[in-house]
PDB file of N, CA and C in Angstrom:
ATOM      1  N   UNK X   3      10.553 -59.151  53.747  1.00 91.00           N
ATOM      2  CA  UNK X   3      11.341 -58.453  52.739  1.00 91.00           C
ATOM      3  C   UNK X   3      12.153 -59.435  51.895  1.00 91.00           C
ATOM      4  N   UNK X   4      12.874 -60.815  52.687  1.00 94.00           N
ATOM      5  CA  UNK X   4      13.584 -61.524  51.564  1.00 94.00           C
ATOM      6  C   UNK X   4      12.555 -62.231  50.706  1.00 94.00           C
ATOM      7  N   UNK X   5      11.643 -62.344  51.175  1.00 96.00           N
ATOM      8  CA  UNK X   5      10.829 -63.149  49.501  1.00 96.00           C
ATOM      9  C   UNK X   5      10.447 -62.031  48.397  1.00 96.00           C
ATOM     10  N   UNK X   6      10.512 -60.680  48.993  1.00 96.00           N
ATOM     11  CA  UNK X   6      10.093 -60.167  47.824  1.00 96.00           C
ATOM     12  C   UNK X   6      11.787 -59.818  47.314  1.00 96.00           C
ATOM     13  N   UNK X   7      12.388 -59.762  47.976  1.00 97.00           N
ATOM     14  CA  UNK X   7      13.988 -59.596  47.210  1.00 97.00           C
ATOM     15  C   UNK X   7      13.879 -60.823  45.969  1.00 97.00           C
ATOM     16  N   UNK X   8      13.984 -62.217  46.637  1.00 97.00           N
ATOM     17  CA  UNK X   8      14.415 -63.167  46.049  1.00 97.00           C
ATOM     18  C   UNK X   8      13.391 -63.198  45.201  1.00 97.00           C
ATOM     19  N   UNK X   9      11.970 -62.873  44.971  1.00 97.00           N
ATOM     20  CA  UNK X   9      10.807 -62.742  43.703  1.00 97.00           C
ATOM     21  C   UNK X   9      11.729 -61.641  42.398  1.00 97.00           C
ATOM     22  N   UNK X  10      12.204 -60.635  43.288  1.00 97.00           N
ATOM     23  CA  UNK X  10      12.243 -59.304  42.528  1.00 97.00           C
ATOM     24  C   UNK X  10      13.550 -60.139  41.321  1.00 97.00           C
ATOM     25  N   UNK X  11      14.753 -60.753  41.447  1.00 97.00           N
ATOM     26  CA  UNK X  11      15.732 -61.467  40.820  1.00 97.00           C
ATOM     27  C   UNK X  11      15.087 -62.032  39.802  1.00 97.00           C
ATOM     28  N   UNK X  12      13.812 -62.973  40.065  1.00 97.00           N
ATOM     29  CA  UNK X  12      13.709 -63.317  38.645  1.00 97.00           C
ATOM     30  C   UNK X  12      12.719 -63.005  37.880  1.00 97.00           C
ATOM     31  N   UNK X  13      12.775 -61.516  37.989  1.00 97.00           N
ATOM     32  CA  UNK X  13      11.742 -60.685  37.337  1.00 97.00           C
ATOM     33  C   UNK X  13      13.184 -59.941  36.276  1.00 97.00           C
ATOM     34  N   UNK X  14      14.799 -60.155  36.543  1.00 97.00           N
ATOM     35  CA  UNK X  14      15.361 -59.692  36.042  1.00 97.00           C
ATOM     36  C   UNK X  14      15.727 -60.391  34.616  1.00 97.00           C
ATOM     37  N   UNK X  15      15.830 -59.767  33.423  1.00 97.00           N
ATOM     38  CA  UNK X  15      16.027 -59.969  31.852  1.00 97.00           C
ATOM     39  C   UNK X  15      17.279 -60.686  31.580  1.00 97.00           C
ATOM     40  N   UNK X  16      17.565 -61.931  31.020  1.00 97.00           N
ATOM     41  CA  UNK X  16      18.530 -62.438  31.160  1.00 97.00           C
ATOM     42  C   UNK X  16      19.324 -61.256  30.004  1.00 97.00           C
ATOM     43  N   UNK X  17      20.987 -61.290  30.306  1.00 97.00           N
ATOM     44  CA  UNK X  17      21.822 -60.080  29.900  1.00 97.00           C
ATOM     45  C   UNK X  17      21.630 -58.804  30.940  1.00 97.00           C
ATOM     46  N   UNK X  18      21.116 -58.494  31.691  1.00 98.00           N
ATOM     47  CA  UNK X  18      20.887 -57.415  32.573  1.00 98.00           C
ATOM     48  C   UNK X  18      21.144 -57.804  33.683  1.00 98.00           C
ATOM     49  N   UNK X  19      21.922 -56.825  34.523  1.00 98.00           N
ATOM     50  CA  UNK X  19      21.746 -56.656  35.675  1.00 98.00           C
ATOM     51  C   UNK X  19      21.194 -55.688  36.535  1.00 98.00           C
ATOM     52  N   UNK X  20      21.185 -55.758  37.759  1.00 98.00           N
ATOM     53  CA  UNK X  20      20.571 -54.982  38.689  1.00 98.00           C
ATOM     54  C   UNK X  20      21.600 -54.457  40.048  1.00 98.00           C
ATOM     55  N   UNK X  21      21.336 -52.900  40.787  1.00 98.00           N
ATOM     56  CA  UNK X  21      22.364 -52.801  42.061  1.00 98.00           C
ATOM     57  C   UNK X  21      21.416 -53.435  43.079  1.00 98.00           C
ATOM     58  N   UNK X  22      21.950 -53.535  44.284  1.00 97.00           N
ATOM     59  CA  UNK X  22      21.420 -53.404  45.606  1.00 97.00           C
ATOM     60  C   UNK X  22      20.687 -52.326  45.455  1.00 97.00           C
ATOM     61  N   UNK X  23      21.151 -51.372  45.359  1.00 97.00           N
ATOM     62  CA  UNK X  23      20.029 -50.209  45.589  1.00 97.00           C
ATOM     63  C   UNK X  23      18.764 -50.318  44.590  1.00 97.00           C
ATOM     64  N   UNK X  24      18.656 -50.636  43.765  1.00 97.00           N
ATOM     65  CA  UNK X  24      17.761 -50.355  42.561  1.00 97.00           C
ATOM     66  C   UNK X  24      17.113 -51.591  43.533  1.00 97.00           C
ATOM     67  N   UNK X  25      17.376 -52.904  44.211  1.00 98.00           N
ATOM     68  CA  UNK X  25      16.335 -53.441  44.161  1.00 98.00           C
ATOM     69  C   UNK X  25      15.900 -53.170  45.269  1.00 98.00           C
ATOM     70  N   UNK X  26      16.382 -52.320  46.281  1.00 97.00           N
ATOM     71  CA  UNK X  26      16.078 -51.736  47.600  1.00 97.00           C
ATOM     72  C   UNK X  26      14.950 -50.808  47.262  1.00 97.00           C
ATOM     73  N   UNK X  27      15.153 -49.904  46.358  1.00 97.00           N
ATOM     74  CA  UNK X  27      14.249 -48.856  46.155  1.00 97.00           C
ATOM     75  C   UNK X  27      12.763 -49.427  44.847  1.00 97.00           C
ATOM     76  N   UNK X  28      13.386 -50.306  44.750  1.00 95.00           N
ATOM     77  CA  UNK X  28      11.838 -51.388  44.038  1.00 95.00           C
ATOM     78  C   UNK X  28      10.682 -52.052  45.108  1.00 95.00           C
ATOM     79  N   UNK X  29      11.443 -52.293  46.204  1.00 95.00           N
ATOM     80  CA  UNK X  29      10.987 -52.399  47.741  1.00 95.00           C
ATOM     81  C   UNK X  29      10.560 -51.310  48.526  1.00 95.00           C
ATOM     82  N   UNK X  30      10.914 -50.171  47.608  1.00 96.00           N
ATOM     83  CA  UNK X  30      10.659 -48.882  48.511  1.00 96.00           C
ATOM     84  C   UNK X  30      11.098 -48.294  49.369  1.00 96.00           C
ATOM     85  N   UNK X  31      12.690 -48.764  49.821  1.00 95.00           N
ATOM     86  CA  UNK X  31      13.174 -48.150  50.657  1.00 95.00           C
ATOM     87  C   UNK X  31      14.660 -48.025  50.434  1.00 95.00           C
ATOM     88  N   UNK X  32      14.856 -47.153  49.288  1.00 90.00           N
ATOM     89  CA  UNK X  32      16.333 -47.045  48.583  1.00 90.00           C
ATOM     90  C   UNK X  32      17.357 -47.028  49.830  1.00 90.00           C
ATOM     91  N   UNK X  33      17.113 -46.778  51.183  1.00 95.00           N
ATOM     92  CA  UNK X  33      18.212 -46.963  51.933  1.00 95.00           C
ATOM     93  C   UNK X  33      18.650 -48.354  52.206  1.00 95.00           C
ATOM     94  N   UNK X  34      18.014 -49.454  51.833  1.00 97.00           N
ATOM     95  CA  UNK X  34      18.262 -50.750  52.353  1.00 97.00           C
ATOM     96  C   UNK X  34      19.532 -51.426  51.804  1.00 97.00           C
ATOM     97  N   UNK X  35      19.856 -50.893  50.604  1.00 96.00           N
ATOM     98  CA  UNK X  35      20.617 -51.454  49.724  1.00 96.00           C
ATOM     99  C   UNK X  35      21.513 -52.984  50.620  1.00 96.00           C
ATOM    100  N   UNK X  36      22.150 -52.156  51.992  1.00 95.00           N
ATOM    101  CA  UNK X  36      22.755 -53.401  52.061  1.00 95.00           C
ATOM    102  C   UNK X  36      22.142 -54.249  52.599  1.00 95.00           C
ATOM    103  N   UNK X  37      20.976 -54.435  53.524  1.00 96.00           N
ATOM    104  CA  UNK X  37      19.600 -55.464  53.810  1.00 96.00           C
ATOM    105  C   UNK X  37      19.865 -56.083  52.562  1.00 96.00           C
ATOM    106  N   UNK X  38      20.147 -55.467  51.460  1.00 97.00           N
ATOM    107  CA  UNK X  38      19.421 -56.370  50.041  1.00 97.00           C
ATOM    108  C   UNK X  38      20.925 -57.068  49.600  1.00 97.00           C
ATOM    109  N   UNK X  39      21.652 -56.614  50.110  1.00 95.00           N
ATOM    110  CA  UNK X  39      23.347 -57.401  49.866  1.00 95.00           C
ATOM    111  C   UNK X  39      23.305 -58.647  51.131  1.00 95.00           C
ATOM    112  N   UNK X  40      22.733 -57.963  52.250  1.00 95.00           N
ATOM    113  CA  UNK X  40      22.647 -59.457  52.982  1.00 95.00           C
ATOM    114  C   UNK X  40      22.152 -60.608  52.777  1.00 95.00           C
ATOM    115  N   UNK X  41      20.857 -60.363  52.545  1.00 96.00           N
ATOM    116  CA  UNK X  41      19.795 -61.027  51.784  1.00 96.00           C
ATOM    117  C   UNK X  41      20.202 -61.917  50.384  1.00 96.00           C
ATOM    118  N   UNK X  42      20.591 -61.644  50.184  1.00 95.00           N
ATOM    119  CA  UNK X  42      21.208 -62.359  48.856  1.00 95.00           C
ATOM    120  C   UNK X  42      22.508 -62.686  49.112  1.00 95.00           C
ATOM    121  N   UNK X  43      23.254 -62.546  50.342  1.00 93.00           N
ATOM    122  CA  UNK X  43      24.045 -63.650  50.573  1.00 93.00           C
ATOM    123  C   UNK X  43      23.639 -65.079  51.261  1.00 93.00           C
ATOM    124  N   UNK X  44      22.598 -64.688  51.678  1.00 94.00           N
ATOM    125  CA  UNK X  44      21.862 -65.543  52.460  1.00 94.00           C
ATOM    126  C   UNK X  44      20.775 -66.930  51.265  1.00 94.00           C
ATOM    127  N   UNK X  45      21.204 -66.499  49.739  1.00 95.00           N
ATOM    128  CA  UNK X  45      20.177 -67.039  49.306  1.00 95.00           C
ATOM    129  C   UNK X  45      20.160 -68.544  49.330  1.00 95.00           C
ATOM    130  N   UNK X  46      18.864 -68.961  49.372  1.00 94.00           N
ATOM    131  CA  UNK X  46      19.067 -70.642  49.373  1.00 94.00           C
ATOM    132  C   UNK X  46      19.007 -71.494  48.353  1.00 94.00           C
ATOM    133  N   UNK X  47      18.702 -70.371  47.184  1.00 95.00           N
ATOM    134  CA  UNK X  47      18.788 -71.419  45.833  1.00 95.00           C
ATOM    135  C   UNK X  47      19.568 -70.726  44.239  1.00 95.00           C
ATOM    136  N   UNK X  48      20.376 -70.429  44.151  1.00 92.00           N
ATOM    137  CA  UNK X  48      20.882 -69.873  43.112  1.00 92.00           C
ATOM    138  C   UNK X  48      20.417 -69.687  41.843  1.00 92.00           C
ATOM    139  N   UNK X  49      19.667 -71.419  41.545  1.00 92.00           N
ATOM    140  CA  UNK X  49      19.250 -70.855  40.404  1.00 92.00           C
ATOM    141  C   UNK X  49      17.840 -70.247  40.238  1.00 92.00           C
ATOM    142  N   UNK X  50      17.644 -70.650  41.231  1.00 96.00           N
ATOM    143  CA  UNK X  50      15.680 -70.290  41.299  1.00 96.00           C
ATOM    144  C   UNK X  50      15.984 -68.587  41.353  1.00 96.00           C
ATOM    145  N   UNK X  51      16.344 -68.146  42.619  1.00 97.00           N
ATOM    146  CA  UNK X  51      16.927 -67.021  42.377  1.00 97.00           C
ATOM    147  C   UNK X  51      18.241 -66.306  42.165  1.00 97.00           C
ATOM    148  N   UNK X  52      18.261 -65.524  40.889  1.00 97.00           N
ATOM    149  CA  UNK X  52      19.481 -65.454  40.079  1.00 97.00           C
ATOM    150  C   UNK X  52      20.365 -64.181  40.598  1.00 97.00           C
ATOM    151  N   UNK X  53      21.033 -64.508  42.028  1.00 96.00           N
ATOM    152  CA  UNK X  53      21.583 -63.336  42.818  1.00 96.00           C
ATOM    153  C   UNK X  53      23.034 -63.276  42.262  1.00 96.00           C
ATOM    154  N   UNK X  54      23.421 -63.897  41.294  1.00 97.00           N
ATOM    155  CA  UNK X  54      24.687 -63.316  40.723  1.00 97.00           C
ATOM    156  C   UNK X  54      24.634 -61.904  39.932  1.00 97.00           C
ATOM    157  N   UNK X  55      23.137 -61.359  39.037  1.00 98.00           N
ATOM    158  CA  UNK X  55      22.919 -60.659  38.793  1.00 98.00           C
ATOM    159  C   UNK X  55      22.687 -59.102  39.512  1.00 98.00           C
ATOM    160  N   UNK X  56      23.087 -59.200  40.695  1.00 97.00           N
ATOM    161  CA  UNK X  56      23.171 -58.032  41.311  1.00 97.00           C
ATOM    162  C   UNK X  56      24.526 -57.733  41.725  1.00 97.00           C
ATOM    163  N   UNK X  57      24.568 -55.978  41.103  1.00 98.00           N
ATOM    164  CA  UNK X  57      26.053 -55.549  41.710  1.00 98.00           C
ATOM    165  C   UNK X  57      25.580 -54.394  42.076  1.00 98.00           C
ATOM    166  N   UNK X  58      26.894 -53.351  42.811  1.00 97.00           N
ATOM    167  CA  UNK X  58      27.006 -52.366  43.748  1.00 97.00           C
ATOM    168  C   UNK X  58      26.799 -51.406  42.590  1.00 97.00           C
ATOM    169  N   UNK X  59      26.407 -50.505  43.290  1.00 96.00           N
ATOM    170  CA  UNK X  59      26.335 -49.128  42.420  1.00 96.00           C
ATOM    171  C   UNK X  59      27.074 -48.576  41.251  1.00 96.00           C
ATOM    172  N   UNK X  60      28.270 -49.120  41.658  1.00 98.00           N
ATOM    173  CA  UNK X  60      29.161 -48.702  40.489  1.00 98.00           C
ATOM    174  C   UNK X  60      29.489 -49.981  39.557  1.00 98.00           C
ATOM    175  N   UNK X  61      28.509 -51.308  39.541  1.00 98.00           N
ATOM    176  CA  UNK X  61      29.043 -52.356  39.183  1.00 98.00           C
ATOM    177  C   UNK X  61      30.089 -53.137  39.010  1.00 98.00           C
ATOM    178  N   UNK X  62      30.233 -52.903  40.083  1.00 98.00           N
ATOM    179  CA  UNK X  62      31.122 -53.770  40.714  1.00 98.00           C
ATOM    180  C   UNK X  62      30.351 -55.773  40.947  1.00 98.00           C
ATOM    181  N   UNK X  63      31.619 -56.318  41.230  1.00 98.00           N
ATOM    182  CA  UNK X  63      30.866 -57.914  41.367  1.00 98.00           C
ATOM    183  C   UNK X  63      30.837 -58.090  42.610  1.00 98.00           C
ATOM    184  N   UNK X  64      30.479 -58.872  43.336  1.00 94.00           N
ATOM    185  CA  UNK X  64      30.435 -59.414  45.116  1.00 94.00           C
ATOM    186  C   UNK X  64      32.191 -60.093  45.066  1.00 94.00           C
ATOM    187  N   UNK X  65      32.624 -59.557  46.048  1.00 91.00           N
ATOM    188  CA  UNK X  65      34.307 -60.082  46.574  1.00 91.00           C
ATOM    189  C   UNK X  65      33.480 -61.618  46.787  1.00 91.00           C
ATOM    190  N   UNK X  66      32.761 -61.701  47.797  1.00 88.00           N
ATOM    191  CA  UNK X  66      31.895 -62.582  48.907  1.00 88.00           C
ATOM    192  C   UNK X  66      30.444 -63.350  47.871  1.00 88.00           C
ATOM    193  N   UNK X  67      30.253 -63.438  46.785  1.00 92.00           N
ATOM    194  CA  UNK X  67      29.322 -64.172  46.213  1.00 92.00           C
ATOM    195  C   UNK X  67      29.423 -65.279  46.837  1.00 92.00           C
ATOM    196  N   UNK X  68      27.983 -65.752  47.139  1.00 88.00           N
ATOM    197  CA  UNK X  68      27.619 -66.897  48.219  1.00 88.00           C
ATOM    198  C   UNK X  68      28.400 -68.156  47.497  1.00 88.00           C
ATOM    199  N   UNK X  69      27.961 -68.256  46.143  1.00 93.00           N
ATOM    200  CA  UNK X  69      27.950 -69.121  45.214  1.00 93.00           C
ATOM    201  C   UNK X  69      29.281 -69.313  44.620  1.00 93.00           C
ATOM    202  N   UNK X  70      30.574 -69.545  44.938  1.00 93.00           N
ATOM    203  CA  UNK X  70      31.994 -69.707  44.413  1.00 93.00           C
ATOM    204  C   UNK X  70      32.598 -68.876  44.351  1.00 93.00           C
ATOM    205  N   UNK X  71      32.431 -67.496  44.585  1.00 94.00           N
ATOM    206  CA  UNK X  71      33.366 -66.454  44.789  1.00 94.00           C
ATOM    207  C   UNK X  71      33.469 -65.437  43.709  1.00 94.00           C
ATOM    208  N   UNK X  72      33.708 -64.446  43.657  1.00 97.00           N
ATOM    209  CA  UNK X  72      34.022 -63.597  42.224  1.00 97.00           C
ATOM    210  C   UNK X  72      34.274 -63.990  41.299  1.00 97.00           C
ATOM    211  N   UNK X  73      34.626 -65.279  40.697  1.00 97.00           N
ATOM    212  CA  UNK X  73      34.931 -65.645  39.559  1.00 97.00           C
ATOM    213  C   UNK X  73      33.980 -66.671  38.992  1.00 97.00           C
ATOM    214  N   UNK X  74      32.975 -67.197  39.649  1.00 97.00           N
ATOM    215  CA  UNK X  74      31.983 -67.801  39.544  1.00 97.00           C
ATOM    216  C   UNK X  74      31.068 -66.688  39.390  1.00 97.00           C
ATOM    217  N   UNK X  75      30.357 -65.447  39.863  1.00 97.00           N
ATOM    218  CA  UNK X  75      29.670 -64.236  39.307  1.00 97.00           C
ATOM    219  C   UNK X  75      30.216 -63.860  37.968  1.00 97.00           C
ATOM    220  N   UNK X  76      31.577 -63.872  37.254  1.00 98.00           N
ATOM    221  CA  UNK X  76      31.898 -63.116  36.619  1.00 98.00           C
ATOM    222  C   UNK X  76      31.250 -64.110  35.685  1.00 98.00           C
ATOM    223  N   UNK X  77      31.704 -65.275  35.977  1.00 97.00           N
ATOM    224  CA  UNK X  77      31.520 -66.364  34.777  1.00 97.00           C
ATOM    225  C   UNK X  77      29.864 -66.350  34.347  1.00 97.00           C
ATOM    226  N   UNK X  78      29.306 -66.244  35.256  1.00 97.00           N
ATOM    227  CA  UNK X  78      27.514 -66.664  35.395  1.00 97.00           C
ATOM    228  C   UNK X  78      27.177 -65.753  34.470  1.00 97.00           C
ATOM    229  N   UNK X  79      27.746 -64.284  34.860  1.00 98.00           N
ATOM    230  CA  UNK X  79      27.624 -62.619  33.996  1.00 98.00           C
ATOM    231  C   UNK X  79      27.817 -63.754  32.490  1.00 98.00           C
ATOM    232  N   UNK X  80      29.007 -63.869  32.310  1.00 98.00           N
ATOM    233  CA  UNK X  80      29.451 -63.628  30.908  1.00 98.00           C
ATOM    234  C   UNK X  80      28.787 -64.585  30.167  1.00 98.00           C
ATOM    235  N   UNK X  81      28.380 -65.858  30.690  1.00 97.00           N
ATOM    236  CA  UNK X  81      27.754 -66.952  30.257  1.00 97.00           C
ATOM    237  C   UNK X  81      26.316 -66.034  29.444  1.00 97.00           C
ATOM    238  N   UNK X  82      25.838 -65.022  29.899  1.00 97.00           N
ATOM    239  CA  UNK X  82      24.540 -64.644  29.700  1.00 97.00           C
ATOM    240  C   UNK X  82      25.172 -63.388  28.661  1.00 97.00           C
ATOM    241  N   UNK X  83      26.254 -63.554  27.921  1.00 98.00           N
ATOM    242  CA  UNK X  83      26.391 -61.929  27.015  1.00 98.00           C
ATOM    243  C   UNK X  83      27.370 -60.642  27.893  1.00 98.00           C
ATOM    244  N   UNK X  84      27.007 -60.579  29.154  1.00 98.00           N
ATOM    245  CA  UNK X  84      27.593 -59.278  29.832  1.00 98.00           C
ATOM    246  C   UNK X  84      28.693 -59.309  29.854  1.00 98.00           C
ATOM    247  N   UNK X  85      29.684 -58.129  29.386  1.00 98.00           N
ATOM    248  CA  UNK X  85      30.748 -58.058  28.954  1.00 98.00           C
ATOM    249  C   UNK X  85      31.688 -57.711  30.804  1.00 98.00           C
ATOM    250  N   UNK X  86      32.320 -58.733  31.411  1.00 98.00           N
ATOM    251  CA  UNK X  86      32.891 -57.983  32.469  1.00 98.00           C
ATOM    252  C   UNK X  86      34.627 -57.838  32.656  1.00 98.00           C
ATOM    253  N   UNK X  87      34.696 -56.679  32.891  1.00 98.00           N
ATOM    254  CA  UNK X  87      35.843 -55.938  32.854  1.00 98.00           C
ATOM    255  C   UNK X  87      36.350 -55.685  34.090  1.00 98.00           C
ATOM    256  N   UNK X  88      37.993 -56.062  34.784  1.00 98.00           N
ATOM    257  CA  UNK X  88      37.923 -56.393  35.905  1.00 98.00           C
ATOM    258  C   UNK X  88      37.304 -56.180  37.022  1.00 98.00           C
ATOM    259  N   UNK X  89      36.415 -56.873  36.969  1.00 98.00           N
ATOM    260  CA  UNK X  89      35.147 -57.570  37.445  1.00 98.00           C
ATOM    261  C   UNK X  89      34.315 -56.137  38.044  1.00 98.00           C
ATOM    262  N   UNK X  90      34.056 -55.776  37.012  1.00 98.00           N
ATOM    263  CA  UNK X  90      33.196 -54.480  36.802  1.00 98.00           C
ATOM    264  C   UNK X  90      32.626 -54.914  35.917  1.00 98.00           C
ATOM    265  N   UNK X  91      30.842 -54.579  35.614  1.00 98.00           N
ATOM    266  CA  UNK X  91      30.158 -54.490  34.574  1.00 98.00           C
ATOM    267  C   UNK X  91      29.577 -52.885  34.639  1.00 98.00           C
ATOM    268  N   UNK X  92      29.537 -52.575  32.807  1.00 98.00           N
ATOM    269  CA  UNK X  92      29.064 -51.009  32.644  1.00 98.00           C
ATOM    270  C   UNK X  92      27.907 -51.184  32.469  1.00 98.00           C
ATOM    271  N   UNK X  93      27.125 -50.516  33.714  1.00 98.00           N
ATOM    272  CA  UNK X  93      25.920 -50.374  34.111  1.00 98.00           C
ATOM    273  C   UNK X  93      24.917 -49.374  33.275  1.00 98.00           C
ATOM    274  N   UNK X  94      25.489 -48.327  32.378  1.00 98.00           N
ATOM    275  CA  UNK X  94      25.088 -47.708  30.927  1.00 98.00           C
ATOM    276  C   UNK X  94      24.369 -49.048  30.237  1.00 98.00           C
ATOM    277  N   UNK X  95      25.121 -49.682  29.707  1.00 98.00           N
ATOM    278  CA  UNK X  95      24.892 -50.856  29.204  1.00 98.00           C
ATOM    279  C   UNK X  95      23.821 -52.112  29.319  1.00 98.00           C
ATOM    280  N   UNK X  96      24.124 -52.443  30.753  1.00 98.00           N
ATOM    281  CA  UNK X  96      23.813 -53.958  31.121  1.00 98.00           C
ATOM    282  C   UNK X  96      22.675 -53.454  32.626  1.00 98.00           C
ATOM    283  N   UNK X  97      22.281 -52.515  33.169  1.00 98.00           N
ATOM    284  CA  UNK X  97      21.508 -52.249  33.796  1.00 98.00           C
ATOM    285  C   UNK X  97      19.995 -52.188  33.515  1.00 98.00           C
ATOM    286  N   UNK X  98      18.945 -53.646  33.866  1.00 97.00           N
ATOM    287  CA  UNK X  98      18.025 -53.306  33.728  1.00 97.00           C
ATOM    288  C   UNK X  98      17.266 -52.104  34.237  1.00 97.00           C
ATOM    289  N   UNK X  99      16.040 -51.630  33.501  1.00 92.00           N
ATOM    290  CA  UNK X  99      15.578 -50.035  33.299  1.00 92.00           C
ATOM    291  C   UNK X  99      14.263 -50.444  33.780  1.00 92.00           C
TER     292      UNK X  99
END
């Protein structure tokens, strides 16, 4: 399951993001969501796979991003266009479809 997690990331559109769940249920098993939050804390290469781009359902950012902490996600977000608002992104918006 983590190689197809960590495949599924850079299938994502730079400016877009993605939840746990959306990539749980791309895997086919919308209950996994947090398998897919573990999993991507676990990742071993940041940029190869781009796990800053995933947030919680309500887009929210990771407290716990592997990679420098919430303010290093926010930055990675904004570097790419996504507008984030304390440290929420609007998933209307910035949710790949």
């Amino acid at each position: 399951m983590k190689e197809k997690v960590y495949e599924f990331l850079r299938t994502i559109p730079k400016g877009r993001v993605v939840t746990y769940g959306q990539i749980a249920e791309h895997l086919g098993n919308k209950k996994a969501a947090r398998a897919v939050g573990n999993i991507l804390h676990n990742n071993p290469d940041e940029n190869k796979y781009p796990c800053y781009k995933a947030v919680d359902s309500k887009g929210n950012l990771s407290k716990h991003f592997a990679f420098g902490g919430i303010e290093k996600q926010k930055e990675k977000l904004e570097e790419e266009g996504i507008e984030v608002c304390n440290y929420k992104v609007d998933l209307d918006k910035y949710k790949m479809r």
